[in-house]
Short mmCIF file of N, CA and C in Angstrom, two decimals:
data_model
loop_
_atom_site.label_atom_id
_atom_site.label_comp_id
_atom_site.label_asym_id
_atom_site.label_seq_id
_atom_site.Cartn_x
_atom_site.Cartn_y
_atom_site.Cartn_z
N MET A 297 4.59 5.64 -3.78
CA MET A 297 5.90 5.91 -4.48
C MET A 297 5.74 7.05 -5.16
N ILE A 298 6.97 7.66 -5.13
CA ILE A 298 7.40 8.74 -6.07
C ILE A 298 8.07 8.47 -7.13
N LYS A 299 7.92 9.18 -8.48
CA LYS A 299 8.59 9.17 -9.38
C LYS A 299 9.57 10.27 -9.17
N LEU A 300 10.97 9.83 -9.27
CA LEU A 300 11.75 10.74 -9.03
C LEU A 300 11.82 12.12 -10.23
N GLN A 301 11.41 12.06 -11.59
CA GLN A 301 11.31 12.86 -12.37
C GLN A 301 10.00 13.86 -12.26
N ARG A 302 9.07 13.34 -11.29
CA ARG A 302 7.65 14.24 -11.06
C ARG A 302 8.60 15.66 -10.00
N LEU A 303 9.57 15.32 -9.50
CA LEU A 303 10.17 16.14 -8.23
C LEU A 303 10.88 17.37 -9.21
N ILE A 304 11.55 16.96 -10.28
CA ILE A 304 12.29 18.03 -11.15
C ILE A 304 11.39 19.11 -11.56
N GLY A 305 11.97 20.27 -11.43
CA GLY A 305 11.07 21.53 -11.87
C GLY A 305 10.15 21.87 -10.97
N LEU A 306 9.85 21.40 -9.75
CA LEU A 306 9.06 21.72 -8.75
C LEU A 306 9.51 22.96 -7.86
N PRO A 307 8.80 23.72 -7.43
CA PRO A 307 9.31 24.91 -6.70
C PRO A 307 9.79 24.61 -5.23
N VAL A 308 10.55 24.95 -4.44
CA VAL A 308 10.95 24.48 -3.07
C VAL A 308 10.59 25.74 -2.27
N ILE A 309 9.67 25.55 -1.42
CA ILE A 309 9.43 26.63 -0.61
C ILE A 309 9.38 26.37 0.85
N VAL A 310 9.64 27.41 1.54
CA VAL A 310 9.89 27.32 2.92
C VAL A 310 8.49 27.44 3.74
N ILE A 311 8.13 26.64 4.76
CA ILE A 311 6.99 26.22 5.26
C ILE A 311 6.44 27.58 6.00
N HIS A 312 7.35 28.05 6.79
CA HIS A 312 6.96 29.19 7.56
C HIS A 312 6.74 30.52 6.85
N SER A 313 7.25 30.88 6.03
CA SER A 313 7.32 32.19 5.37
C SER A 313 6.84 31.80 4.06
N GLY A 314 6.48 30.95 3.39
CA GLY A 314 6.08 30.65 1.90
C GLY A 314 6.86 31.13 1.06
N LYS A 315 8.33 31.34 1.29
CA LYS A 315 9.09 32.00 0.35
C LYS A 315 9.70 30.85 -0.62
N LEU A 316 9.59 31.01 -1.67
CA LEU A 316 10.34 30.34 -3.03
C LEU A 316 11.90 30.71 -2.92
N VAL A 317 12.48 29.47 -2.66
CA VAL A 317 13.86 29.57 -2.62
C VAL A 317 14.58 28.94 -3.65
N GLY A 318 13.81 28.36 -4.68
CA GLY A 318 14.44 27.90 -5.96
C GLY A 318 13.40 26.64 -6.39
N ASN A 319 13.80 26.09 -7.65
CA ASN A 319 13.09 24.73 -8.24
C ASN A 319 14.37 23.69 -8.14
N VAL A 320 13.42 22.53 -8.04
CA VAL A 320 14.42 21.39 -8.07
C VAL A 320 15.08 21.22 -9.40
N LYS A 321 16.35 21.02 -9.54
CA LYS A 321 17.08 20.69 -10.94
C LYS A 321 17.44 19.42 -11.18
N ASP A 322 17.79 18.60 -9.85
CA ASP A 322 18.21 17.19 -10.06
C ASP A 322 18.02 16.67 -8.67
N ALA A 323 18.60 15.32 -8.57
CA ALA A 323 18.48 14.67 -7.24
C ALA A 323 20.05 14.11 -7.21
N TRP A 324 20.60 14.11 -6.04
CA TRP A 324 21.80 13.60 -5.90
C TRP A 324 21.70 12.39 -4.86
N PHE A 325 22.78 11.56 -5.31
CA PHE A 325 22.77 10.10 -4.67
C PHE A 325 23.99 9.78 -4.11
N ASP A 326 24.19 9.04 -3.21
CA ASP A 326 25.29 8.41 -2.50
C ASP A 326 26.12 7.50 -3.41
N GLU A 327 27.15 6.81 -2.80
CA GLU A 327 27.75 5.58 -3.63
C GLU A 327 27.04 4.39 -3.76
N HIS A 328 25.99 4.27 -2.90
CA HIS A 328 24.93 3.26 -2.61
C HIS A 328 23.60 3.59 -3.49
N TRP A 329 23.71 4.52 -4.10
CA TRP A 329 22.48 5.28 -4.73
C TRP A 329 21.28 5.47 -4.04
N GLN A 330 21.57 5.77 -2.81
CA GLN A 330 20.58 6.35 -1.98
C GLN A 330 20.30 7.97 -2.13
N LEU A 331 19.24 8.23 -2.23
CA LEU A 331 18.78 9.48 -2.37
C LEU A 331 19.74 10.33 -1.05
N LYS A 332 20.29 11.19 -1.49
CA LYS A 332 21.06 12.14 -0.52
C LYS A 332 20.32 13.70 0.00
N GLY A 333 19.93 14.12 -1.51
CA GLY A 333 19.29 15.76 -1.42
C GLY A 333 19.00 15.93 -2.74
N LEU A 334 18.26 16.99 -2.55
CA LEU A 334 17.90 17.88 -4.09
C LEU A 334 18.77 18.91 -4.36
N ILE A 335 19.23 18.78 -5.87
CA ILE A 335 20.02 20.02 -6.21
C ILE A 335 18.86 21.23 -6.81
N LEU A 336 19.33 22.36 -6.18
CA LEU A 336 18.28 23.28 -6.83
C LEU A 336 18.95 24.06 -7.99
N ASP A 337 18.13 24.83 -8.72
CA ASP A 337 18.47 25.64 -9.79
C ASP A 337 19.60 26.67 -9.45
N CYS A 338 20.32 27.09 -10.08
CA CYS A 338 21.38 28.01 -9.55
C CYS A 338 21.13 29.33 -10.78
N PRO A 339 21.01 30.69 -10.17
CA PRO A 339 20.69 31.77 -10.98
C PRO A 339 21.91 32.19 -11.84
N ARG A 340 22.99 31.70 -11.45
CA ARG A 340 24.30 32.50 -12.34
C ARG A 340 25.06 31.41 -13.11
N TRP A 341 25.42 31.79 -14.07
CA TRP A 341 26.08 31.04 -15.18
C TRP A 341 27.80 30.86 -14.48
N PHE A 342 28.22 29.68 -15.00
CA PHE A 342 29.44 29.53 -14.68
C PHE A 342 30.07 29.37 -13.18
N VAL A 343 29.11 28.79 -12.66
CA VAL A 343 29.32 28.63 -11.15
C VAL A 343 29.84 27.16 -10.68
N SER A 344 30.67 27.30 -9.79
CA SER A 344 31.57 25.71 -9.64
C SER A 344 30.89 25.26 -8.37
N SER A 345 30.04 25.81 -7.92
CA SER A 345 29.27 25.08 -6.93
C SER A 345 27.63 25.02 -7.14
N VAL A 346 27.01 24.02 -6.32
CA VAL A 346 25.62 23.96 -6.44
C VAL A 346 24.85 24.20 -5.15
N ARG A 347 23.66 24.35 -5.21
CA ARG A 347 22.89 24.50 -4.04
C ARG A 347 22.07 23.38 -3.78
N ILE A 348 22.19 22.97 -2.61
CA ILE A 348 21.41 21.51 -2.25
C ILE A 348 20.65 21.70 -1.13
N VAL A 349 19.63 20.87 -1.10
CA VAL A 349 18.97 20.44 0.15
C VAL A 349 19.07 19.05 0.63
N GLU A 350 19.62 18.76 1.62
CA GLU A 350 19.63 17.45 2.30
C GLU A 350 18.48 16.78 2.39
N TRP A 351 18.17 15.72 1.94
CA TRP A 351 17.03 14.88 1.96
C TRP A 351 16.33 14.90 3.35
N PRO A 352 16.99 14.64 4.55
CA PRO A 352 16.23 14.78 6.04
C PRO A 352 15.86 16.14 6.01
N HIS A 353 16.24 17.25 5.43
CA HIS A 353 15.48 18.42 5.69
C HIS A 353 14.26 18.83 4.75
N VAL A 354 13.91 17.92 3.82
CA VAL A 354 12.68 17.84 3.04
C VAL A 354 11.72 17.69 3.76
N LEU A 355 10.67 18.36 4.23
CA LEU A 355 9.55 18.05 5.19
C LEU A 355 8.54 17.30 4.28
N SER A 356 8.25 17.57 2.99
CA SER A 356 7.36 17.03 2.15
C SER A 356 7.57 17.41 0.81
N CYS A 357 7.21 16.31 -0.22
CA CYS A 357 6.96 16.33 -1.66
C CYS A 357 5.53 16.12 -2.07
N GLY A 358 5.04 17.27 -2.57
CA GLY A 358 3.74 17.20 -2.97
C GLY A 358 3.61 17.27 -4.73
N GLU A 359 2.65 17.09 -5.32
CA GLU A 359 2.68 17.06 -6.55
C GLU A 359 2.83 18.48 -7.08
N ASP A 360 2.70 19.47 -6.41
CA ASP A 360 3.03 20.84 -6.99
C ASP A 360 4.25 21.54 -6.21
N ALA A 361 4.91 21.01 -5.04
CA ALA A 361 5.87 21.71 -4.29
C ALA A 361 6.49 20.98 -3.29
N VAL A 362 7.74 21.27 -3.27
CA VAL A 362 8.48 20.57 -2.27
C VAL A 362 8.71 21.47 -1.05
N ILE A 363 8.39 21.04 0.20
CA ILE A 363 8.46 21.96 1.48
C ILE A 363 9.72 21.68 2.17
N ILE A 364 10.27 22.73 2.60
CA ILE A 364 11.53 22.55 3.46
C ILE A 364 11.27 23.46 4.88
N ALA A 365 11.91 23.20 5.77
CA ALA A 365 11.69 23.94 7.09
C ALA A 365 12.21 25.30 7.16
N SER A 366 13.37 25.74 6.49
CA SER A 366 13.91 26.95 6.54
C SER A 366 14.80 27.20 5.26
N GLU A 367 15.36 28.46 5.01
CA GLU A 367 16.26 28.76 4.01
C GLU A 367 17.56 28.20 4.39
N ALA A 368 17.82 28.19 5.83
CA ALA A 368 19.05 27.85 6.31
C ALA A 368 19.36 26.30 5.84
N GLU A 369 18.41 25.44 5.44
CA GLU A 369 18.79 24.20 5.12
C GLU A 369 19.48 24.00 3.54
N ILE A 370 19.41 25.32 2.93
CA ILE A 370 20.13 25.17 1.55
C ILE A 370 21.60 25.54 1.68
N VAL A 371 22.35 24.59 1.43
CA VAL A 371 23.72 24.67 1.44
C VAL A 371 24.46 24.63 0.17
N ARG A 372 25.61 25.27 0.05
CA ARG A 372 26.62 25.13 -1.16
C ARG A 372 27.33 23.95 -0.97
N MET A 373 27.58 23.40 -2.21
CA MET A 373 28.52 22.20 -2.48
C MET A 373 29.26 22.31 -3.69
N LYS A 374 30.59 21.95 -3.89
CA LYS A 374 31.25 22.15 -5.13
C LYS A 374 30.73 20.99 -6.13
N SER A 375 30.72 21.39 -7.26
CA SER A 375 29.95 20.60 -8.46
C SER A 375 30.66 19.28 -8.50
N LYS A 376 32.07 19.49 -8.45
CA LYS A 376 32.75 18.02 -8.30
C LYS A 376 32.50 17.04 -7.32
N GLN A 377 31.93 17.40 -6.06
CA GLN A 377 31.57 16.63 -5.08
C GLN A 377 30.20 15.75 -5.45
N MET A 378 29.44 16.25 -6.55
CA MET A 378 28.28 15.68 -6.81
C MET A 378 28.69 14.43 -8.05
N LEU A 379 29.07 13.55 -7.43
CA LEU A 379 29.49 12.25 -8.17
C LEU A 379 28.34 11.71 -8.70
N ARG A 380 27.14 11.28 -8.41
CA ARG A 380 26.13 10.83 -8.71
C ARG A 380 24.91 11.32 -8.59
N SER A 381 24.18 11.71 -9.76
CA SER A 381 22.91 12.22 -9.76
C SER A 381 22.12 11.68 -10.92
N PHE A 382 20.93 12.10 -10.97
CA PHE A 382 19.90 11.49 -11.88
C PHE A 382 20.15 12.30 -13.23
N TYR A 383 20.41 13.43 -13.37
CA TYR A 383 20.75 14.02 -14.81
C TYR A 383 22.37 14.80 -14.76
N THR A 384 22.74 15.45 -13.83
CA THR A 384 23.87 16.12 -14.16
C THR A 384 25.41 15.69 -13.43
N GLY A 385 25.37 14.72 -12.59
CA GLY A 385 26.64 14.26 -11.91
C GLY A 385 27.64 13.84 -13.06
N ILE A 386 28.83 13.42 -12.41
CA ILE A 386 29.83 12.72 -13.24
C ILE A 386 29.14 11.39 -13.59
N VAL A 387 28.50 10.81 -12.81
CA VAL A 387 27.88 9.39 -13.11
C VAL A 387 26.15 9.62 -13.03
N LYS A 388 25.66 9.61 -13.95
CA LYS A 388 24.29 9.73 -14.26
C LYS A 388 23.39 8.50 -14.20
N LEU A 389 22.38 8.59 -13.60
CA LEU A 389 21.49 7.22 -13.46
C LEU A 389 20.54 7.26 -14.86
N LYS A 390 20.19 8.50 -15.19
CA LYS A 390 19.33 8.60 -16.27
C LYS A 390 20.14 7.92 -17.34
N ASP A 391 19.44 6.95 -18.18
CA ASP A 391 19.86 6.32 -19.43
C ASP A 391 21.00 5.23 -19.27
N LEU A 392 21.26 5.11 -17.74
CA LEU A 392 22.04 3.89 -17.52
C LEU A 392 21.58 2.53 -18.06
N PRO A 393 22.28 1.76 -18.92
CA PRO A 393 21.97 0.23 -19.12
C PRO A 393 21.51 -0.46 -17.87
N VAL A 394 20.65 -1.14 -18.13
CA VAL A 394 20.26 -2.27 -16.83
C VAL A 394 20.22 -3.68 -17.68
N ILE A 395 21.49 -4.39 -17.41
CA ILE A 395 21.86 -5.58 -17.79
C ILE A 395 21.97 -6.76 -16.67
N THR A 396 21.54 -7.89 -17.13
CA THR A 396 21.44 -8.92 -16.20
C THR A 396 22.89 -9.49 -16.31
N VAL A 397 23.25 -10.38 -15.04
CA VAL A 397 24.35 -10.90 -15.10
C VAL A 397 24.56 -12.04 -16.23
N GLN A 398 23.76 -12.65 -16.95
CA GLN A 398 23.89 -13.37 -18.06
C GLN A 398 24.30 -12.27 -19.39
N GLY A 399 24.27 -11.07 -19.09
CA GLY A 399 24.61 -9.95 -20.48
C GLY A 399 23.22 -9.81 -21.17
N GLU A 400 22.10 -9.87 -20.75
CA GLU A 400 21.01 -9.35 -21.43
C GLU A 400 20.65 -8.14 -21.10
N GLN A 401 20.50 -7.01 -21.93
CA GLN A 401 20.15 -5.93 -21.54
C GLN A 401 18.62 -5.78 -21.58
N LEU A 402 18.32 -5.22 -20.46
CA LEU A 402 16.70 -5.39 -20.10
C LEU A 402 16.31 -3.83 -20.66
N GLY A 403 16.98 -2.90 -20.75
CA GLY A 403 16.67 -1.43 -21.23
C GLY A 403 17.35 -0.66 -20.37
N ARG A 404 17.13 0.78 -20.84
CA ARG A 404 17.77 1.84 -20.06
C ARG A 404 16.90 2.74 -18.88
N VAL A 405 17.32 3.16 -17.91
CA VAL A 405 16.89 3.74 -17.01
C VAL A 405 16.05 4.98 -17.51
N SER A 406 14.85 4.98 -17.17
CA SER A 406 13.89 6.32 -17.94
C SER A 406 13.58 7.27 -16.55
N ASP A 407 13.32 6.39 -15.34
CA ASP A 407 13.01 6.85 -14.02
C ASP A 407 13.33 6.17 -13.16
N VAL A 408 13.26 6.48 -11.81
CA VAL A 408 13.39 5.73 -10.51
C VAL A 408 12.24 6.01 -9.64
N TYR A 409 11.93 5.30 -8.68
CA TYR A 409 10.86 5.17 -7.72
C TYR A 409 11.35 5.22 -6.37
N PHE A 410 10.53 5.85 -5.33
CA PHE A 410 11.14 5.49 -4.18
C PHE A 410 10.18 5.89 -3.03
N TYR A 411 10.10 5.31 -1.88
CA TYR A 411 9.18 5.88 -0.90
C TYR A 411 9.73 6.83 -0.04
N PRO A 412 9.20 8.15 -0.15
CA PRO A 412 9.64 8.98 0.67
C PRO A 412 9.64 9.07 2.21
N LYS A 413 8.53 8.62 2.71
CA LYS A 413 8.57 8.51 4.19
C LYS A 413 9.19 7.19 4.77
N GLU A 414 9.70 6.01 3.87
CA GLU A 414 10.12 4.91 4.40
C GLU A 414 11.62 4.98 4.20
N GLY A 415 12.42 5.96 4.06
CA GLY A 415 13.90 5.99 3.33
C GLY A 415 14.06 6.41 1.96
N THR A 416 14.98 6.34 1.48
CA THR A 416 15.63 6.85 0.28
C THR A 416 15.97 5.85 -0.62
N GLN A 417 15.97 4.65 -0.66
CA GLN A 417 16.49 3.54 -1.17
C GLN A 417 15.57 3.50 -2.53
N ILE A 418 16.28 3.39 -3.62
CA ILE A 418 15.48 3.34 -4.76
C ILE A 418 14.68 1.59 -4.74
N VAL A 419 13.57 1.90 -5.09
CA VAL A 419 12.57 0.67 -4.95
C VAL A 419 12.15 0.22 -6.45
N GLY A 420 12.41 0.94 -7.55
CA GLY A 420 12.18 0.39 -8.73
C GLY A 420 12.67 1.17 -9.79
N TYR A 421 12.66 0.74 -10.98
CA TYR A 421 13.36 1.48 -12.29
C TYR A 421 12.25 1.45 -13.24
N GLU A 422 11.98 2.35 -13.84
CA GLU A 422 11.31 2.44 -15.36
C GLU A 422 12.20 2.44 -16.31
N LEU A 423 12.19 1.31 -17.16
CA LEU A 423 13.07 1.09 -18.23
C LEU A 423 12.48 1.37 -19.79
N THR A 424 13.22 1.95 -20.53
CA THR A 424 12.82 2.23 -21.68
C THR A 424 13.79 1.64 -22.42
N ASP A 425 13.32 1.19 -24.06
CA ASP A 425 14.04 0.80 -24.97
C ASP A 425 14.21 1.91 -26.38
N GLY A 426 13.69 3.04 -25.90
CA GLY A 426 13.95 3.91 -26.84
C GLY A 426 12.22 4.47 -27.26
N PHE A 427 12.17 5.60 -28.01
CA PHE A 427 11.05 6.35 -28.26
C PHE A 427 10.13 5.46 -29.04
N VAL A 428 10.43 4.72 -29.97
CA VAL A 428 9.66 3.78 -30.92
C VAL A 428 8.96 2.87 -30.18
N SER A 429 9.75 1.95 -29.32
CA SER A 429 9.49 1.06 -28.54
C SER A 429 8.57 1.51 -27.43
N ASP A 430 8.81 2.51 -26.85
CA ASP A 430 7.94 3.06 -25.99
C ASP A 430 6.44 3.46 -26.38
N LEU A 431 6.55 3.79 -27.57
CA LEU A 431 5.30 3.94 -28.28
C LEU A 431 4.59 2.82 -28.69
N MET A 432 5.23 1.54 -29.19
CA MET A 432 4.65 0.41 -29.49
C MET A 432 4.48 -0.58 -28.46
N GLU A 433 5.04 -0.56 -27.57
CA GLU A 433 5.27 -1.70 -26.40
C GLU A 433 5.00 -0.73 -25.14
N GLY A 434 5.37 0.17 -24.85
CA GLY A 434 5.22 0.76 -23.56
C GLY A 434 6.69 0.63 -22.74
N ARG A 435 6.71 1.41 -21.66
CA ARG A 435 7.88 1.28 -20.71
C ARG A 435 7.52 -0.02 -19.75
N ARG A 436 8.74 -0.51 -19.28
CA ARG A 436 8.61 -1.44 -18.34
C ARG A 436 9.15 -1.23 -16.91
N TRP A 437 8.42 -1.90 -16.01
CA TRP A 437 9.01 -1.65 -14.45
C TRP A 437 9.72 -2.78 -14.10
N LEU A 438 10.79 -2.37 -13.31
CA LEU A 438 11.57 -3.59 -12.52
C LEU A 438 11.79 -3.02 -11.06
N ARG A 439 11.13 -3.91 -10.38
CA ARG A 439 11.44 -3.72 -9.03
C ARG A 439 12.62 -3.90 -8.66
N ALA A 440 13.29 -3.18 -7.85
CA ALA A 440 14.63 -3.40 -7.30
C ALA A 440 14.67 -4.60 -6.40
N PRO A 441 15.60 -5.49 -6.73
CA PRO A 441 15.70 -6.84 -5.81
C PRO A 441 15.92 -6.31 -4.21
N SER A 442 15.19 -7.17 -3.73
CA SER A 442 15.01 -6.76 -2.19
C SER A 442 16.48 -6.91 -1.42
N ASP A 443 17.34 -7.45 -1.87
CA ASP A 443 18.55 -7.71 -1.20
C ASP A 443 19.44 -6.62 -2.04
N PRO A 444 19.98 -5.65 -1.42
CA PRO A 444 20.93 -4.62 -2.34
C PRO A 444 21.97 -5.17 -2.84
N GLU A 445 22.64 -6.36 -1.92
CA GLU A 445 23.91 -7.14 -2.74
C GLU A 445 23.66 -7.63 -3.96
N ASN A 446 22.24 -7.96 -4.36
CA ASN A 446 22.29 -8.27 -5.62
C ASN A 446 22.24 -7.45 -6.93
N VAL A 447 22.27 -6.10 -6.64
CA VAL A 447 22.31 -5.33 -7.69
C VAL A 447 23.55 -4.42 -7.68
N LEU A 448 24.30 -4.28 -8.71
CA LEU A 448 25.63 -3.44 -8.78
C LEU A 448 25.06 -2.03 -9.79
N LEU A 449 25.29 -0.93 -9.01
CA LEU A 449 24.96 0.12 -9.69
C LEU A 449 26.28 0.63 -9.88
N GLY A 450 26.74 0.36 -11.08
CA GLY A 450 28.22 0.90 -11.52
C GLY A 450 27.83 2.20 -12.19
N GLU A 451 29.33 2.66 -12.64
CA GLU A 451 29.41 3.90 -13.26
C GLU A 451 28.91 3.83 -14.80
N ASP A 452 28.80 2.74 -15.52
CA ASP A 452 28.30 2.69 -16.87
C ASP A 452 27.55 1.65 -17.06
N ALA A 453 26.89 1.07 -16.09
CA ALA A 453 25.61 0.10 -16.16
C ALA A 453 25.17 -0.48 -15.01
N ILE A 454 23.99 -0.80 -14.51
CA ILE A 454 23.43 -1.42 -13.66
C ILE A 454 23.14 -3.09 -13.85
N ILE A 455 23.83 -3.57 -12.97
CA ILE A 455 23.70 -5.19 -13.34
C ILE A 455 23.01 -5.89 -12.41
N VAL A 456 21.94 -6.66 -12.83
CA VAL A 456 20.79 -7.11 -11.84
C VAL A 456 21.03 -8.90 -11.95
N PRO A 457 20.26 -9.43 -11.10
CA PRO A 457 20.17 -10.94 -11.34
C PRO A 457 19.59 -11.22 -12.60
N ALA A 458 19.58 -12.61 -13.10
CA ALA A 458 19.16 -13.02 -14.11
C ALA A 458 17.77 -13.06 -14.22
N VAL A 459 17.04 -13.34 -13.00
CA VAL A 459 15.58 -13.56 -12.81
C VAL A 459 14.92 -12.27 -12.87
N SER A 460 15.52 -11.27 -13.16
CA SER A 460 14.94 -9.89 -13.32
C SER A 460 14.03 -9.66 -14.60
N GLU A 461 14.85 -10.34 -15.79
CA GLU A 461 14.11 -10.26 -16.96
C GLU A 461 12.61 -10.90 -17.01
N ALA A 462 12.55 -11.90 -16.28
CA ALA A 462 11.16 -12.48 -15.73
C ALA A 462 10.35 -11.69 -14.89
N GLU A 463 10.89 -10.87 -14.17
CA GLU A 463 10.05 -9.75 -13.34
C GLU A 463 9.52 -8.75 -13.92
N LEU A 464 10.18 -8.24 -15.14
CA LEU A 464 9.59 -7.13 -15.86
C LEU A 464 8.03 -6.96 -16.00
N GLU A 465 7.51 -5.76 -15.53
CA GLU A 465 6.16 -5.64 -15.95
C GLU A 465 6.01 -4.27 -16.67
N PRO A 466 4.69 -4.30 -17.07
CA PRO A 466 4.26 -2.91 -17.86
C PRO A 466 4.18 -1.90 -17.00
N VAL A 467 4.37 -0.69 -17.58
CA VAL A 467 4.13 0.14 -16.52
C VAL A 467 2.78 0.77 -16.41
N ALA A 468 2.18 0.62 -15.16
CA ALA A 468 0.72 0.84 -14.75
C ALA A 468 0.70 1.87 -13.74
N ALA A 469 -0.31 2.72 -13.80
CA ALA A 469 -0.43 3.96 -12.90
C ALA A 469 -0.87 3.20 -11.74
N SER A 470 -1.39 2.20 -11.16
CA SER A 470 -1.50 1.33 -10.29
C SER A 470 -0.53 1.29 -9.47
N ASN A 471 0.67 0.73 -10.08
CA ASN A 471 2.00 0.41 -9.57
C ASN A 471 2.51 1.76 -8.56
N PHE A 472 2.24 2.86 -8.99
CA PHE A 472 2.83 3.90 -8.11
C PHE A 472 2.01 4.87 -7.44
N ARG A 473 1.13 4.14 -6.85
CA ARG A 473 0.40 5.19 -5.80
C ARG A 473 0.79 4.93 -4.45
N GLU A 474 0.89 5.74 -3.61
CA GLU A 474 1.45 5.91 -2.30
C GLU A 474 0.56 5.00 -1.44
#
């Protein structure tokens, strides 16, 4: 599994030339919160478009770099089209509250996890209750329900089944190895 925030800031390199074409600034999601692509940093201020690499064009994501096939894979898209992203979109996944259908808040999204080779659906959420709670108790891991119909990834909250509260686990490094 990959922690999404580990991708942020990584250099994006073209495999055959070794050319650095930018750094990962954010991740872009579709309306079902599936990873659509990576948003690259933009060297100019006040730009109304962003540079993206669609996820199918990403050859690999290592600990130190993201590899793409060619510079032609980078396209421009209007910022307004970036409806959902982790940090910068109109709807941001970072810090969304995760609430059960019974109205219990389990925490706020700190990070998300996915298997890059098996598709781009979010497979789990790292939840926080704030800085002090993270220090005292640690963050918690919530595996995404296997049936996407059981999760509502809304604009202002993520709604999960009531049993999700019992499924929370402490974040452990062993949970996130490929």
